[in-house]
Short mmCIF file of C-alpha atoms and ligand atoms in Angstrom, two decimals:
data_model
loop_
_atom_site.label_atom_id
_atom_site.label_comp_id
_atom_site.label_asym_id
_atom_site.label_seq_id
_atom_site.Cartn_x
_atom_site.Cartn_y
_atom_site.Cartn_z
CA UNK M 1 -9.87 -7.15 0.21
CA UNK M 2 -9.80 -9.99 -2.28
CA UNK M 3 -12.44 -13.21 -2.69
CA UNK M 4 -12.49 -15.77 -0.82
CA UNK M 5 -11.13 -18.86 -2.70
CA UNK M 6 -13.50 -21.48 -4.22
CA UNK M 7 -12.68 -25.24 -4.18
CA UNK M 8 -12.57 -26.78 -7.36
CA UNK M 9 -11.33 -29.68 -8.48
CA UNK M 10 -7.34 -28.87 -9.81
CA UNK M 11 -4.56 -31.88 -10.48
CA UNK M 12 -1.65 -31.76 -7.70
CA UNK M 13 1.43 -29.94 -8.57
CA UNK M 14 2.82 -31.54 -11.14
CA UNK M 15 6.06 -33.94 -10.94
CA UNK M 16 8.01 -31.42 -12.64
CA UNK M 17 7.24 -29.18 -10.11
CA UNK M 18 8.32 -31.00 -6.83
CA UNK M 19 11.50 -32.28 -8.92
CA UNK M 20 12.25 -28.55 -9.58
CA UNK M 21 11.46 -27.67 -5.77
CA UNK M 22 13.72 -30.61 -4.33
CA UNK M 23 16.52 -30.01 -6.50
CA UNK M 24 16.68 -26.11 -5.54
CA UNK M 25 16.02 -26.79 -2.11
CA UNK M 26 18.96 -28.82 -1.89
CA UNK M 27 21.00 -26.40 -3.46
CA UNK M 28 19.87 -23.43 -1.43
CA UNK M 29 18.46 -24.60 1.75
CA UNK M 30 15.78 -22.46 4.00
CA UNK M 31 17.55 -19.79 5.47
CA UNK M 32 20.60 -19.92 2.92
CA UNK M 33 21.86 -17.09 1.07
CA UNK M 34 23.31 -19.21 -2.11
CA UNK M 35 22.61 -18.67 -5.74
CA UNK M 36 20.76 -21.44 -7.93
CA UNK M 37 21.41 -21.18 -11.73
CA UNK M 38 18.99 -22.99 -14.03
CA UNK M 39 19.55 -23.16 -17.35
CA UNK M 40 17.24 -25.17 -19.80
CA UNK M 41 19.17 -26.16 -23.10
CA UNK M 42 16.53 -26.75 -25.82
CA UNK M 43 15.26 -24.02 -28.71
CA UNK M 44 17.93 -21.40 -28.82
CA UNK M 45 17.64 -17.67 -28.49
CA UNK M 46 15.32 -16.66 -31.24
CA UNK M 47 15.44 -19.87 -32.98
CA UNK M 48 12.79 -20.88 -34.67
CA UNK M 49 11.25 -17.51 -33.46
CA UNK M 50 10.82 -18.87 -29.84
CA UNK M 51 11.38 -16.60 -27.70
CA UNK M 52 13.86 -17.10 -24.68
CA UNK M 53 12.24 -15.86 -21.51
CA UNK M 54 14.90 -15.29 -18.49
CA UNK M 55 13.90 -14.33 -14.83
CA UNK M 56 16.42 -12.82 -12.22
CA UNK M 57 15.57 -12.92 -8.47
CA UNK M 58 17.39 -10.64 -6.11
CA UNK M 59 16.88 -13.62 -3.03
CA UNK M 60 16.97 -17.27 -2.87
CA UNK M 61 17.01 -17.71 1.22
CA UNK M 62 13.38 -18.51 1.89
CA UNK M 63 10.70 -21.48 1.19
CA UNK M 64 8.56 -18.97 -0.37
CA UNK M 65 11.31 -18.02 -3.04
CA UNK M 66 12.62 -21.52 -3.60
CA UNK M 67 9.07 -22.28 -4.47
CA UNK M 68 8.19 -19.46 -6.52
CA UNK M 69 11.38 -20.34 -8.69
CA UNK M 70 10.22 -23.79 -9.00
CA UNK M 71 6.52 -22.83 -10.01
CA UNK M 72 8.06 -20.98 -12.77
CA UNK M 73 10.57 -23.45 -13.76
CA UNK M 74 8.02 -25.98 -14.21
CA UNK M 75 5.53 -23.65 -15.93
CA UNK M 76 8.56 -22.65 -18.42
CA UNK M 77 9.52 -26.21 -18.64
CA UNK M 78 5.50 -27.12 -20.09
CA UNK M 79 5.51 -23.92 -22.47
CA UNK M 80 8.57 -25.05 -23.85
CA UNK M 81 7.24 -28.35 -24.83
CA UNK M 82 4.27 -26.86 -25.62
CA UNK M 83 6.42 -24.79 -28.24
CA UNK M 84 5.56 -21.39 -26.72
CA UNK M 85 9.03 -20.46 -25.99
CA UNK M 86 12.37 -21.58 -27.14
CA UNK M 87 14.17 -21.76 -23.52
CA UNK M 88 14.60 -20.36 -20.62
CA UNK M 89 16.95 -19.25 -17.80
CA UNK M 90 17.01 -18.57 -13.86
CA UNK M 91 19.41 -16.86 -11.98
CA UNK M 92 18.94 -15.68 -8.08
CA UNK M 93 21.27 -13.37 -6.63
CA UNK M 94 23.54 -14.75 -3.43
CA UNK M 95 23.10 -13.03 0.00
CA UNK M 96 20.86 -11.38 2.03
CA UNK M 97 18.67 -9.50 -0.51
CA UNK M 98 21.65 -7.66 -2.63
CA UNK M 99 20.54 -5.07 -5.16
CA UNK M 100 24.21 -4.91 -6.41
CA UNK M 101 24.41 -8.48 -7.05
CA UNK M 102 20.96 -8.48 -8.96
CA UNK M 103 22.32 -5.43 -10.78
CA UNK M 104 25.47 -7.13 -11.66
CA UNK M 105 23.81 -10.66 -12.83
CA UNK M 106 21.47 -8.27 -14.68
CA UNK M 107 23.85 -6.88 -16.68
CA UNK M 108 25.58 -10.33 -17.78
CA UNK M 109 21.95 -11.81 -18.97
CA UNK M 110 21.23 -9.01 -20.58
CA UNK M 111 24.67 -9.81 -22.94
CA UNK M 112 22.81 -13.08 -23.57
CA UNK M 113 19.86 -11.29 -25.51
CA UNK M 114 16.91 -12.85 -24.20
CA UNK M 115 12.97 -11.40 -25.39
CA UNK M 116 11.43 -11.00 -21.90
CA UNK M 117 12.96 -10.58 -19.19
CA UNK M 118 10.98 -10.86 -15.56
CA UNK M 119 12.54 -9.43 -12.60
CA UNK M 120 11.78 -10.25 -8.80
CA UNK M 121 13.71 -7.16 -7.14
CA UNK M 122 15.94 -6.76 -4.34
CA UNK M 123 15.71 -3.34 -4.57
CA UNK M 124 12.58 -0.33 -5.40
CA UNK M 125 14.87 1.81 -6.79
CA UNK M 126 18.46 0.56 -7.42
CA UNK M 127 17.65 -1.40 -10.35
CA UNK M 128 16.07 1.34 -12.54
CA UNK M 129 19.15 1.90 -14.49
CA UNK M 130 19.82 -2.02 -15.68
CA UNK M 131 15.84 -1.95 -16.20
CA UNK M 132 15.97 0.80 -18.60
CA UNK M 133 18.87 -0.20 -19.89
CA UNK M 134 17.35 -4.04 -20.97
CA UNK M 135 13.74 -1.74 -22.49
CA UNK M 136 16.30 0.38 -24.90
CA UNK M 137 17.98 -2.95 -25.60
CA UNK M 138 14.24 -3.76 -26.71
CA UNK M 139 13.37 -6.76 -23.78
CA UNK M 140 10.19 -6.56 -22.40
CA UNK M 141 10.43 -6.13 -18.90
CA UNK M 142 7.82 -7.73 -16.20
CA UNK M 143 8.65 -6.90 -12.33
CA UNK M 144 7.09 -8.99 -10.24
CA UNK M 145 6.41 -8.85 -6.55
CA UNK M 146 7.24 -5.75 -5.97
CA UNK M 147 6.84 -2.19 -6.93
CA UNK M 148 9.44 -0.37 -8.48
CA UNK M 149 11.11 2.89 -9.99
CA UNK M 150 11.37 2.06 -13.65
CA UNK M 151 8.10 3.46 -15.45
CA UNK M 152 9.55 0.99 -18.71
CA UNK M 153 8.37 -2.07 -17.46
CA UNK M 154 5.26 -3.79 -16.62
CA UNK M 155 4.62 -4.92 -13.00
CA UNK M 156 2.46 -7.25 -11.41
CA UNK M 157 2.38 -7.39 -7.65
CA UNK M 158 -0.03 -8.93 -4.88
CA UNK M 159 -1.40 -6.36 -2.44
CA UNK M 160 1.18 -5.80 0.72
CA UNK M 161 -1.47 -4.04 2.50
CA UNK M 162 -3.51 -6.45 2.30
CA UNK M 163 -1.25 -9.52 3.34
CA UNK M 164 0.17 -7.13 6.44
CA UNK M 165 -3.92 -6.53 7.33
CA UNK M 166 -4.99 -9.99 7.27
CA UNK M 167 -1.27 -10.91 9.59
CA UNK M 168 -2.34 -8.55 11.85
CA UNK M 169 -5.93 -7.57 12.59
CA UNK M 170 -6.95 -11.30 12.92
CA UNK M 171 -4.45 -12.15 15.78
CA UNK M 172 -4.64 -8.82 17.53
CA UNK M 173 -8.49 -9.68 17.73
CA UNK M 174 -7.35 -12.99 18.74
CA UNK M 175 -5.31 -12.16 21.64
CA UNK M 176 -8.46 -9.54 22.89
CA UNK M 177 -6.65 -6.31 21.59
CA UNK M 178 -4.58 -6.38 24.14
CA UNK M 179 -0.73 -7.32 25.53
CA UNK M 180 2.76 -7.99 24.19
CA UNK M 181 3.49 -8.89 20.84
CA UNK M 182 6.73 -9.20 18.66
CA UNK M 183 7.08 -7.63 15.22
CA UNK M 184 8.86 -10.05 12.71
CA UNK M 185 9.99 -8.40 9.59
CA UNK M 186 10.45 -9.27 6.14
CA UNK M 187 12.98 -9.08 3.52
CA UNK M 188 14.44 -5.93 5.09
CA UNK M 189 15.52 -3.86 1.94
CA UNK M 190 12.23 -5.31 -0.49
CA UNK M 191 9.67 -3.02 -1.22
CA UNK M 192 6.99 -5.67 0.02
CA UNK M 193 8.82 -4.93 3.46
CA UNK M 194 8.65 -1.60 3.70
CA UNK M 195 4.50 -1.29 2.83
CA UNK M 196 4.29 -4.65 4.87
CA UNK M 197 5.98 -2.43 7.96
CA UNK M 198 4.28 0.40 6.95
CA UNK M 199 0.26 -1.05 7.19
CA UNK M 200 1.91 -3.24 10.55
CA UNK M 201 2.56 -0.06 12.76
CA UNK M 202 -0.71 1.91 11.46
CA UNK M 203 -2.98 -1.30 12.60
CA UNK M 204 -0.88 -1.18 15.75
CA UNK M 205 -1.68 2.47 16.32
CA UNK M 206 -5.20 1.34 16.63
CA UNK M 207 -4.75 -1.23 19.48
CA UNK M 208 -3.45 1.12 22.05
CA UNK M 209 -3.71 -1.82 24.32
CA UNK M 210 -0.91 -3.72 22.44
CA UNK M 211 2.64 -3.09 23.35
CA UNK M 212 5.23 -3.96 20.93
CA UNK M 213 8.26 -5.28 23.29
CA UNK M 214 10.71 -6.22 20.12
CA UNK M 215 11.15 -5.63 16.52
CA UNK M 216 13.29 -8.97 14.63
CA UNK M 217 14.35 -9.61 11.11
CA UNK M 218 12.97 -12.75 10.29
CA UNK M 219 13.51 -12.71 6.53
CA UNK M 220 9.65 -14.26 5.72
CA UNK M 221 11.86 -17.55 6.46
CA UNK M 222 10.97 -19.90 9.40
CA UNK M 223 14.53 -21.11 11.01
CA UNK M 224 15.57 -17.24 10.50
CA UNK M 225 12.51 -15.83 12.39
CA UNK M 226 12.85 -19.04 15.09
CA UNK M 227 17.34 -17.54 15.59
CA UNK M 228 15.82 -14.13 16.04
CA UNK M 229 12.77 -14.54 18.38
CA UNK M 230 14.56 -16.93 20.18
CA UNK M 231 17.29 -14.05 20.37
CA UNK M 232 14.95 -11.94 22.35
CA UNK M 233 12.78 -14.23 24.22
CA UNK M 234 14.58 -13.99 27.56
CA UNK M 235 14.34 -9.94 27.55
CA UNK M 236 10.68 -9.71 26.89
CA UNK M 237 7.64 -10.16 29.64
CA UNK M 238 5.10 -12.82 28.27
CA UNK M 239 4.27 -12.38 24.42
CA UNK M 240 0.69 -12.82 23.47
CA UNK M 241 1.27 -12.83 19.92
CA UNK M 242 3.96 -12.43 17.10
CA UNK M 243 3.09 -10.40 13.67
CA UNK M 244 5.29 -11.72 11.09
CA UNK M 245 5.90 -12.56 7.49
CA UNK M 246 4.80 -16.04 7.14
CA UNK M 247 7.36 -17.71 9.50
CA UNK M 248 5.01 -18.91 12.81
CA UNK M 249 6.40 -22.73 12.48
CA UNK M 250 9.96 -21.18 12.84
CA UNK M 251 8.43 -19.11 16.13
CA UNK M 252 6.62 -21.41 17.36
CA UNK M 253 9.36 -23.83 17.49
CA UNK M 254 11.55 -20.45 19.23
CA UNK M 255 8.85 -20.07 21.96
CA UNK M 256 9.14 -23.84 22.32
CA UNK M 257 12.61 -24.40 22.84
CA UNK M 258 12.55 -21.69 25.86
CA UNK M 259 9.80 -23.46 27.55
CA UNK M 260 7.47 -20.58 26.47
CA UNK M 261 3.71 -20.69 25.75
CA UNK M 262 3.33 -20.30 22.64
CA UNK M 263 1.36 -17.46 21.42
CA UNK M 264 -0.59 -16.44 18.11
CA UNK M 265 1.60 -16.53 15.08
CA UNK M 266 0.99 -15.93 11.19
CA UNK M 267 1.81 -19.11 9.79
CA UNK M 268 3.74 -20.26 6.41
CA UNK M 269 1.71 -20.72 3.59
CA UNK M 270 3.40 -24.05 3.80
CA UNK M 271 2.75 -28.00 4.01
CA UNK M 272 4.82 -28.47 7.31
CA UNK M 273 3.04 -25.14 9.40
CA UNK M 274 -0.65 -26.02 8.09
CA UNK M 275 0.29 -29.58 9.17
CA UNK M 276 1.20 -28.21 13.17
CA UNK M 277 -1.72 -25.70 12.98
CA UNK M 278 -3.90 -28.36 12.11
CA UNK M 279 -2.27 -31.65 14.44
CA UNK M 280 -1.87 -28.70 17.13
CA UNK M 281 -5.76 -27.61 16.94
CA UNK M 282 -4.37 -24.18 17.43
CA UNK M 283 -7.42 -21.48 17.52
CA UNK M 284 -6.24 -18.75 18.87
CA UNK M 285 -5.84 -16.21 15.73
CA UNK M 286 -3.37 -17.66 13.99
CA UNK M 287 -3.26 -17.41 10.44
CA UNK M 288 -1.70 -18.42 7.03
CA UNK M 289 -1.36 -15.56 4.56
CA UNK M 290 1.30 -14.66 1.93
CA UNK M 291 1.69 -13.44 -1.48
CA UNK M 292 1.32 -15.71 -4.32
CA UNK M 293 4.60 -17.83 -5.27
CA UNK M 294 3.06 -18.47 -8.45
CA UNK M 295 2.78 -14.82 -9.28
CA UNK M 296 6.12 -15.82 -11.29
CA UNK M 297 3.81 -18.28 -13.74
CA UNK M 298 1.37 -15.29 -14.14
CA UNK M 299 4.72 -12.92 -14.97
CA UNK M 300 5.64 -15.58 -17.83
CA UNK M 301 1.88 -15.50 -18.99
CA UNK M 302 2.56 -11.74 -19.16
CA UNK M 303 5.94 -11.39 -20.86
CA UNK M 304 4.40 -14.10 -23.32
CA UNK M 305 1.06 -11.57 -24.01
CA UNK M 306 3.49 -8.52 -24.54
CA UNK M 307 5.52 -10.23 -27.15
CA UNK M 308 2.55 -11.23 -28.96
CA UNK M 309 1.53 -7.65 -28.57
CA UNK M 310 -1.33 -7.59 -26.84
CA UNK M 311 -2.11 -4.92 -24.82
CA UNK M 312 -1.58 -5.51 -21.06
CA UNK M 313 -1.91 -3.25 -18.53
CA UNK M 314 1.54 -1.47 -17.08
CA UNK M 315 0.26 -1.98 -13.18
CA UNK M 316 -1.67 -5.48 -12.38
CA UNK M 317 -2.45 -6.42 -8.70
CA UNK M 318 -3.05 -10.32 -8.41
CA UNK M 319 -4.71 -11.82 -5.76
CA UNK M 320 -2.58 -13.10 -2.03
CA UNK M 321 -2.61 -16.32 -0.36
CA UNK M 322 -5.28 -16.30 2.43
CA UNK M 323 -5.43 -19.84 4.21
CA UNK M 324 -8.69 -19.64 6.22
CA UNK M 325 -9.00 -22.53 9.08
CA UNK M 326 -11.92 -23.80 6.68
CA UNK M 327 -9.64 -24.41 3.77
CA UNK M 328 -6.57 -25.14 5.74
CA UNK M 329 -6.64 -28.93 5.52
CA UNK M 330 -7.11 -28.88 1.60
CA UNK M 331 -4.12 -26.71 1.14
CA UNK M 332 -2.11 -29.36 3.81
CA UNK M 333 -3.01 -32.26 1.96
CA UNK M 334 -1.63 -31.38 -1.30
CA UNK M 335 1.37 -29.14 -0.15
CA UNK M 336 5.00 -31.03 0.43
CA UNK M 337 6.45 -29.88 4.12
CA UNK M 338 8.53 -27.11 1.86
CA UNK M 339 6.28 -26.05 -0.49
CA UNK M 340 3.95 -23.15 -0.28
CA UNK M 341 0.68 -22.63 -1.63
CA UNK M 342 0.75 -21.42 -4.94
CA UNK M 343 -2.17 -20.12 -7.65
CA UNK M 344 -2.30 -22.26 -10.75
CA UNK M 345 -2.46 -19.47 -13.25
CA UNK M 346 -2.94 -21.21 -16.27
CA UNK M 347 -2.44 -18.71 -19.75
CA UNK M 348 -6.45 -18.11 -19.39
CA UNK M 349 -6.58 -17.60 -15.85
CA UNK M 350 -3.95 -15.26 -16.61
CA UNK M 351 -5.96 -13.72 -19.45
CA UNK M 352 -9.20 -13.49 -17.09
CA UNK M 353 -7.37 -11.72 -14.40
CA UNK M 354 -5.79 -8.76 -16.99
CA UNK M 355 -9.70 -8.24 -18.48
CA UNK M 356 -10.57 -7.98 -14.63
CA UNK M 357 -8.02 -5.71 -14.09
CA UNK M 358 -8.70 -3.94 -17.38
CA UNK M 359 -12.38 -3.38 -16.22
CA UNK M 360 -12.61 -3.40 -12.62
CA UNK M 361 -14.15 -6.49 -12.65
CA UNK M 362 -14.21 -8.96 -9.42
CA UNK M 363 -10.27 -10.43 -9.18
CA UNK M 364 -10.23 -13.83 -10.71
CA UNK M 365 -9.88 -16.46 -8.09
CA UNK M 366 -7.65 -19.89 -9.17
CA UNK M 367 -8.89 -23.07 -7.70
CA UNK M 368 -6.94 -24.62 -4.76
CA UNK M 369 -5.20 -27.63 -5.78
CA UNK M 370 -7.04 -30.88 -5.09
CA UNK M 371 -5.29 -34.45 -4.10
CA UNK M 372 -7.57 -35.86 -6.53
CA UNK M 373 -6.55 -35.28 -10.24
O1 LTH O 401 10.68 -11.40 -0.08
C1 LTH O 401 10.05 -12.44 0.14
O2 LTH O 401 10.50 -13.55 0.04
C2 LTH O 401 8.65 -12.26 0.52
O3 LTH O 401 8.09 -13.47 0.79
C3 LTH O 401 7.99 -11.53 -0.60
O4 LTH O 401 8.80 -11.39 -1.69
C4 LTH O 401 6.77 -12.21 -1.04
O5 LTH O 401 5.94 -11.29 -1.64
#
């Protein structure tokens, strides 16, 4: 399991940031399956030798995505300023998660020649072609939250085992190791899902005392989770607890809405659910944990080091989102109701973390953000 986080003093995300978060959350609401294009204009393609960095996500319909885009956008929009790259480009596939869509939009950046080019996947396997295809074309290729088939790029992942443990074993401890609970799934199709599903039914296989009474898709999205517990709510005896994805606001509100106690929950990683955990005094083994949103800052950091050609490890495992009750309040005051709580890898952080990883060494822990600059 990782370290616990340390406080430090670290300025609130920066204007850029939120701008880039409200503009793609009005474009591709929580729970939506649009695309969002961004395309920053400024340095060209290998002008001036700057090189153009482009990122395709196979899934835009969560909080956790939107933000993660926006992390990188504003990250991308500093280097370029900072004259580190010449420009940059986002595109997320439409739908629920579709590997053929990624594949396809793929294929049609890939005819715009970028340098780097980092991938969040739909898919483990489907994309291995287009991947190999862009490392012959000679683009260095960072995956990011995910594992995947394609043994020419570099990939850079937080640990799903973990995040699944930490959902789990805390609430089943809550609720006494014994009753009902609900299983909300992920991004049905994502690798994260599968190993998230995976470490989910072992832990359960050690709580013989806990009955699963439904399985939902909830997407690791709040208002989809609340649709599909709410879905099931009138077929199930009393429900101690629900294991999901980062999406206990959304169930909470579910349980709510059919006049049912509400029971433990993993909670968003976001400003509006630490808010209610906090207002709501909830202490019943609830958590917050998710993977890092700004694991897409660390990917540009990476794509960056490989075209400088330094040497950077093929497999890198960064550190999740674990929002303890004693550092819950920090991470509400600084997070919008949409956001979600992001690592600021800087370019060193970035570089400390790969010399961790390089020798074994303790995982580098970021700072959480402070209110105060
Ligand atoms: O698929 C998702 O949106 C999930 O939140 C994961 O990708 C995060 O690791």
């Amino acid at each position: 399991m990782h370290m616990r986080p340390t406080r430090r003093p670290w300025r609130a995300a920066s204007a850029a940031a939120i701008s880039a978060l409200a503009v793609l959350a009005a474009g591709c609401g929580s729970g939506g399956s649009g695309s969002a294009t961004a395309d920053a204009a400024g340095g060209s393609a290998g002008g001036g030798g700057k090189p153009f960095i482009a990122l395709s996500n196979g899934f835009i319909g969560n909080g956790w995505r939107q933000t993660m885009i926006a992390k990188f956008e504003a990250a991308a929009e500093q280097a370029k300023t900072d004259g580190l790259i010449g420009k940059y480009k986002v595109v997320n596939a439409p739908g629920e998660n579709s590997a053929t869509e990624q594949v396809a939009q793929i294929k049609s950046l890939l005819l715009q020649k970028p340098d780097a080019l980092l991938i969040d996947p739909a898919s483990p396997t489907a994309l291995q072609p287009v991947i190999q295809q862009a490392c012959t074309a000679g683009v260095k290729v960072v995956v990011f939250d995910s594992a995947i088939d394609a043994p020419c790029a570099h990939v850079l992942q937080n640990s799903f085992v973990d995040w699944a443990t930490y959902a789990a074993k805390p609430l089943l401890e809550g609720i006494g190791g014994k009753g009902s609970v609900i299983v909300s799934r992920g991004v049905v199709g994502s690798q994260p899902e599968a190993e998230m599903l995976d470490t989910t039914k072992k832990i359960l296989a050690d709580y013989p005392g806990v009955k699963t009474v439904a399985t939902v898709t909830g997407m690791c999205d709040g208002a989809t989770a609340q649709k599909a517990v709410l879905g099931v709510l009138s077929s199930v005896p009393k429900v101690d607890g629900v294991i999901g994805c980062g999406d206990g606001y959304g169930v909470a509100q579910a349980f709510a809405t059919a006049g049912k106690p509400v029971p433990a929950v993993d909670f968003e990683t976001n400003g509006r659910a630490l808010s209610y955990w906090r207002d709501n005094k909830i202490d019943n083994g609830s958590v917050a944990v998710m993977s890092d949103p700004g694991q897409s800052v660390a990917a540009l950091w990476e794509a960056l080091d490989l075209l400088g050609g330094k040497d950077v490890p093929k497999q890198m495992t960064f550190p999740i989102v674990l929002i303890e009750q004693k550092d819950r309040d920090a991470w509400a005051s600084v997070l919008k109701p949409d956001e979600y709580a992001a690592w600021p890898w800087t370019q060193e952080l970035f570089r400390q973390q790969v010399e961790a990883v390089k020798t074994g060494g303790k995982p580098v822990q970021p700072p959480i953000p402070s209110a105060v600059g």
